[in-house]
């Protein structure tokens, strides 16, 4: 029987927590194809207006090991820069992963920037191992947040 596992990852950024959260979580489906076109080919809202229960789909390039990912927003506290989502289609669901959730929290750092805290919890299908994939996932997460950070630095009026 497969057990539930998780990994965590932290990324420091000079960007203010609310700006980074709005760009990376609330508007990521709009920004992703522009900021990381080598990873995200396109993205769009499938259901909802961005609140709890909303579903977004991300379509990936050949850089990713899967073509698409649909996620449902389960929890959102924009004031505290925190959200949780569940992977509902693609992203390895049914081929290696039974279930997967992500928890993202962007906190203020002492230097005026922020710290992004990501926790991914997943249940693998029997016989599946993912150590290399975890390392890759952390790399993708870091690349995504650094792309957003660069965008926010280059566009100081965005997401204020």
PDB file of C-alpha atoms in Angstrom:
ATOM      1  CA  UNK A   1       0.000   0.000   0.000  1.00  0.00           C
ATOM      2  CA  UNK A   2       1.338   3.434  -0.948  1.00  0.00           C
ATOM      3  CA  UNK A   3       1.932   5.920   1.819  1.00  0.00           C
ATOM      4  CA  UNK A   4       1.492   9.659   1.826  1.00  0.00           C
ATOM      5  CA  UNK A   5       4.744  11.584   1.485  1.00  0.00           C
ATOM      6  CA  UNK A   6       5.699  15.223   1.256  1.00  0.00           C
ATOM      7  CA  UNK A   7       8.499  17.612   0.460  1.00  0.00           C
ATOM      8  CA  UNK A   8       9.084  21.242   1.378  1.00  0.00           C
ATOM      9  CA  UNK A   9      11.016  23.996  -0.306  1.00  0.00           C
ATOM     10  CA  UNK A  10      11.824  27.619   0.588  1.00  0.00           C
ATOM     11  CA  UNK A  11      12.798  30.410  -1.777  1.00  0.00           C
ATOM     12  CA  UNK A  12      13.993  33.839  -0.662  1.00  0.00           C
ATOM     13  CA  UNK A  13      13.060  36.874  -2.727  1.00  0.00           C
ATOM     14  CA  UNK A  14      13.611  40.636  -2.543  1.00  0.00           C
ATOM     15  CA  UNK A  15      10.010  41.110  -3.772  1.00  0.00           C
ATOM     16  CA  UNK A  16       7.356  42.095  -1.225  1.00  0.00           C
ATOM     17  CA  UNK A  17       5.193  39.188  -0.076  1.00  0.00           C
ATOM     18  CA  UNK A  18       1.788  40.539  -1.285  1.00  0.00           C
ATOM     19  CA  UNK A  19       3.113  41.372  -4.768  1.00  0.00           C
ATOM     20  CA  UNK A  20       4.839  38.031  -5.135  1.00  0.00           C
ATOM     21  CA  UNK A  21       1.726  36.160  -3.967  1.00  0.00           C
ATOM     22  CA  UNK A  22      -0.630  38.020  -6.296  1.00  0.00           C
ATOM     23  CA  UNK A  23       1.626  37.440  -9.300  1.00  0.00           C
ATOM     24  CA  UNK A  24       2.589  33.841  -8.495  1.00  0.00           C
ATOM     25  CA  UNK A  25      -0.736  32.510  -7.266  1.00  0.00           C
ATOM     26  CA  UNK A  26      -3.632  34.768  -8.129  1.00  0.00           C
ATOM     27  CA  UNK A  27      -2.515  35.627 -11.677  1.00  0.00           C
ATOM     28  CA  UNK A  28      -0.095  32.828 -12.526  1.00  0.00           C
ATOM     29  CA  UNK A  29      -2.316  31.425 -15.276  1.00  0.00           C
ATOM     30  CA  UNK A  30      -1.927  34.780 -17.080  1.00  0.00           C
ATOM     31  CA  UNK A  31       1.777  35.340 -16.392  1.00  0.00           C
ATOM     32  CA  UNK A  32       3.159  31.819 -16.807  1.00  0.00           C
ATOM     33  CA  UNK A  33       3.087  31.610 -20.617  1.00  0.00           C
ATOM     34  CA  UNK A  34       4.729  35.047 -20.805  1.00  0.00           C
ATOM     35  CA  UNK A  35       7.415  34.525 -18.166  1.00  0.00           C
ATOM     36  CA  UNK A  36       8.333  30.860 -18.635  1.00  0.00           C
ATOM     37  CA  UNK A  37       7.271  29.996 -22.206  1.00  0.00           C
ATOM     38  CA  UNK A  38       9.915  27.287 -22.266  1.00  0.00           C
ATOM     39  CA  UNK A  39       7.851  25.434 -19.605  1.00  0.00           C
ATOM     40  CA  UNK A  40       4.236  26.690 -19.874  1.00  0.00           C
ATOM     41  CA  UNK A  41       2.797  26.810 -23.395  1.00  0.00           C
ATOM     42  CA  UNK A  42      -0.587  28.182 -22.293  1.00  0.00           C
ATOM     43  CA  UNK A  43      -2.858  28.427 -19.272  1.00  0.00           C
ATOM     44  CA  UNK A  44      -6.438  29.391 -18.542  1.00  0.00           C
ATOM     45  CA  UNK A  45      -9.219  29.311 -15.993  1.00  0.00           C
ATOM     46  CA  UNK A  46     -11.514  26.299 -16.473  1.00  0.00           C
ATOM     47  CA  UNK A  47     -14.035  27.055 -13.719  1.00  0.00           C
ATOM     48  CA  UNK A  48     -14.622  29.883 -11.288  1.00  0.00           C
ATOM     49  CA  UNK A  49     -13.370  33.419 -10.839  1.00  0.00           C
ATOM     50  CA  UNK A  50     -10.170  32.698  -8.895  1.00  0.00           C
ATOM     51  CA  UNK A  51     -11.685  31.925  -5.502  1.00  0.00           C
ATOM     52  CA  UNK A  52     -11.979  28.658  -3.612  1.00  0.00           C
ATOM     53  CA  UNK A  53     -13.249  25.926  -5.929  1.00  0.00           C
ATOM     54  CA  UNK A  54     -11.794  27.535  -9.055  1.00  0.00           C
ATOM     55  CA  UNK A  55      -9.970  25.269 -11.500  1.00  0.00           C
ATOM     56  CA  UNK A  56      -7.026  26.293 -13.699  1.00  0.00           C
ATOM     57  CA  UNK A  57      -5.332  24.345 -16.463  1.00  0.00           C
ATOM     58  CA  UNK A  58      -1.678  24.689 -17.443  1.00  0.00           C
ATOM     59  CA  UNK A  59      -0.476  23.218 -20.753  1.00  0.00           C
ATOM     60  CA  UNK A  60       3.227  22.424 -20.812  1.00  0.00           C
ATOM     61  CA  UNK A  61       5.961  22.257 -23.402  1.00  0.00           C
ATOM     62  CA  UNK A  62       8.108  19.185 -23.950  1.00  0.00           C
ATOM     63  CA  UNK A  63      10.355  20.466 -21.127  1.00  0.00           C
ATOM     64  CA  UNK A  64       7.934  18.856 -18.672  1.00  0.00           C
ATOM     65  CA  UNK A  65       7.313  15.124 -18.259  1.00  0.00           C
ATOM     66  CA  UNK A  66       3.544  15.624 -18.736  1.00  0.00           C
ATOM     67  CA  UNK A  67       1.397  17.668 -21.128  1.00  0.00           C
ATOM     68  CA  UNK A  68      -1.016  19.359 -18.748  1.00  0.00           C
ATOM     69  CA  UNK A  69      -2.048  19.931 -15.178  1.00  0.00           C
ATOM     70  CA  UNK A  70      -5.408  20.954 -13.764  1.00  0.00           C
ATOM     71  CA  UNK A  71      -5.533  22.235 -10.205  1.00  0.00           C
ATOM     72  CA  UNK A  72      -8.446  23.173  -7.958  1.00  0.00           C
ATOM     73  CA  UNK A  73      -8.042  25.910  -5.361  1.00  0.00           C
ATOM     74  CA  UNK A  74      -9.068  24.456  -1.994  1.00  0.00           C
ATOM     75  CA  UNK A  75      -8.085  27.290   0.358  1.00  0.00           C
ATOM     76  CA  UNK A  76      -7.227  30.932  -0.204  1.00  0.00           C
ATOM     77  CA  UNK A  77      -6.327  33.714   2.212  1.00  0.00           C
ATOM     78  CA  UNK A  78      -5.014  36.528   0.028  1.00  0.00           C
ATOM     79  CA  UNK A  79      -4.418  38.785   3.057  1.00  0.00           C
ATOM     80  CA  UNK A  80      -2.093  36.192   4.591  1.00  0.00           C
ATOM     81  CA  UNK A  81      -0.619  35.264   1.173  1.00  0.00           C
ATOM     82  CA  UNK A  82      -1.525  31.611   1.544  1.00  0.00           C
ATOM     83  CA  UNK A  83      -3.290  28.999  -0.571  1.00  0.00           C
ATOM     84  CA  UNK A  84      -3.755  25.261  -0.987  1.00  0.00           C
ATOM     85  CA  UNK A  85      -4.607  23.461  -4.205  1.00  0.00           C
ATOM     86  CA  UNK A  86      -5.270  19.905  -5.324  1.00  0.00           C
ATOM     87  CA  UNK A  87      -4.049  18.345  -8.538  1.00  0.00           C
ATOM     88  CA  UNK A  88      -7.149  16.965 -10.255  1.00  0.00           C
ATOM     89  CA  UNK A  89      -5.871  15.983 -13.713  1.00  0.00           C
ATOM     90  CA  UNK A  90      -2.545  15.545 -15.479  1.00  0.00           C
ATOM     91  CA  UNK A  91       0.725  16.195 -13.676  1.00  0.00           C
ATOM     92  CA  UNK A  92       1.280  12.498 -13.133  1.00  0.00           C
ATOM     93  CA  UNK A  93      -2.169  11.740 -11.719  1.00  0.00           C
ATOM     94  CA  UNK A  94      -3.077   8.110 -12.524  1.00  0.00           C
ATOM     95  CA  UNK A  95       0.349   7.386 -14.061  1.00  0.00           C
ATOM     96  CA  UNK A  96       2.464   7.677 -10.909  1.00  0.00           C
ATOM     97  CA  UNK A  97       0.556   9.753  -8.394  1.00  0.00           C
ATOM     98  CA  UNK A  98      -2.762   8.878  -6.796  1.00  0.00           C
ATOM     99  CA  UNK A  99      -3.306  12.277  -5.136  1.00  0.00           C
ATOM    100  CA  UNK A 100      -1.311  15.497  -4.730  1.00  0.00           C
ATOM    101  CA  UNK A 101      -1.809  18.798  -2.933  1.00  0.00           C
ATOM    102  CA  UNK A 102       0.291  21.950  -2.711  1.00  0.00           C
ATOM    103  CA  UNK A 103       0.405  24.513   0.062  1.00  0.00           C
ATOM    104  CA  UNK A 104       2.037  27.856  -0.759  1.00  0.00           C
ATOM    105  CA  UNK A 105       2.640  30.595   1.769  1.00  0.00           C
ATOM    106  CA  UNK A 106       4.558  33.789   1.034  1.00  0.00           C
ATOM    107  CA  UNK A 107       5.800  35.468   4.225  1.00  0.00           C
ATOM    108  CA  UNK A 108       7.501  38.766   4.855  1.00  0.00           C
ATOM    109  CA  UNK A 109      11.243  38.533   5.441  1.00  0.00           C
ATOM    110  CA  UNK A 110      13.163  40.750   7.852  1.00  0.00           C
ATOM    111  CA  UNK A 111      14.900  42.512   4.926  1.00  0.00           C
ATOM    112  CA  UNK A 112      11.577  43.686   3.444  1.00  0.00           C
ATOM    113  CA  UNK A 113      11.495  40.922   0.868  1.00  0.00           C
ATOM    114  CA  UNK A 114       9.775  37.599   1.287  1.00  0.00           C
ATOM    115  CA  UNK A 115      10.191  33.876   1.775  1.00  0.00           C
ATOM    116  CA  UNK A 116       8.100  31.508  -0.318  1.00  0.00           C
ATOM    117  CA  UNK A 117       7.281  28.287   1.513  1.00  0.00           C
ATOM    118  CA  UNK A 118       6.010  25.408  -0.596  1.00  0.00           C
ATOM    119  CA  UNK A 119       4.835  22.061   0.725  1.00  0.00           C
ATOM    120  CA  UNK A 120       3.756  19.315  -1.643  1.00  0.00           C
ATOM    121  CA  UNK A 121       1.977  16.269  -0.246  1.00  0.00           C
ATOM    122  CA  UNK A 122       1.340  13.286  -2.459  1.00  0.00           C
ATOM    123  CA  UNK A 123       0.348   9.640  -2.472  1.00  0.00           C
ATOM    124  CA  UNK A 124       2.133   7.514  -5.042  1.00  0.00           C
ATOM    125  CA  UNK A 125       0.651   4.579  -6.877  1.00  0.00           C
ATOM    126  CA  UNK A 126       2.109   1.238  -5.703  1.00  0.00           C
ATOM    127  CA  UNK A 127       5.631   0.577  -6.942  1.00  0.00           C
ATOM    128  CA  UNK A 128       6.370   4.175  -7.954  1.00  0.00           C
ATOM    129  CA  UNK A 129       9.454   6.023  -6.665  1.00  0.00           C
ATOM    130  CA  UNK A 130      10.026   9.742  -7.255  1.00  0.00           C
ATOM    131  CA  UNK A 131      13.290  10.969  -5.722  1.00  0.00           C
ATOM    132  CA  UNK A 132      14.650  12.421  -8.988  1.00  0.00           C
ATOM    133  CA  UNK A 133      11.268  13.988  -9.735  1.00  0.00           C
ATOM    134  CA  UNK A 134      11.251  15.790  -6.361  1.00  0.00           C
ATOM    135  CA  UNK A 135      14.606  17.384  -7.139  1.00  0.00           C
ATOM    136  CA  UNK A 136      13.309  18.434 -10.562  1.00  0.00           C
ATOM    137  CA  UNK A 137      10.063  19.779  -9.063  1.00  0.00           C
ATOM    138  CA  UNK A 138      11.995  21.958  -6.606  1.00  0.00           C
ATOM    139  CA  UNK A 139      14.071  23.261  -9.506  1.00  0.00           C
ATOM    140  CA  UNK A 140      10.937  24.120 -11.506  1.00  0.00           C
ATOM    141  CA  UNK A 141       9.363  25.852  -8.494  1.00  0.00           C
ATOM    142  CA  UNK A 142      12.520  27.901  -7.936  1.00  0.00           C
ATOM    143  CA  UNK A 143      12.735  28.849 -11.633  1.00  0.00           C
ATOM    144  CA  UNK A 144       9.092  29.930 -11.643  1.00  0.00           C
ATOM    145  CA  UNK A 145       9.387  32.142  -8.563  1.00  0.00           C
ATOM    146  CA  UNK A 146      12.663  33.647  -9.782  1.00  0.00           C
ATOM    147  CA  UNK A 147      11.010  34.482 -13.128  1.00  0.00           C
ATOM    148  CA  UNK A 148       8.170  36.201 -11.273  1.00  0.00           C
ATOM    149  CA  UNK A 149      10.662  38.011  -9.054  1.00  0.00           C
ATOM    150  CA  UNK A 150      12.547  39.305 -12.109  1.00  0.00           C
ATOM    151  CA  UNK A 151       9.269  40.463 -13.655  1.00  0.00           C
ATOM    152  CA  UNK A 152       8.260  42.318 -10.475  1.00  0.00           C
ATOM    153  CA  UNK A 153      11.665  44.007 -10.190  1.00  0.00           C
ATOM    154  CA  UNK A 154      11.509  45.074 -13.851  1.00  0.00           C
ATOM    155  CA  UNK A 155       7.898  46.279 -13.401  1.00  0.00           C
ATOM    156  CA  UNK A 156       7.806  48.061 -10.024  1.00  0.00           C
ATOM    157  CA  UNK A 157       4.181  49.178 -10.448  1.00  0.00           C
ATOM    158  CA  UNK A 158       2.850  45.682 -11.223  1.00  0.00           C
ATOM    159  CA  UNK A 159       0.737  43.944  -8.575  1.00  0.00           C
ATOM    160  CA  UNK A 160       0.856  46.780  -6.047  1.00  0.00           C
TER     161      UNK A 160
END
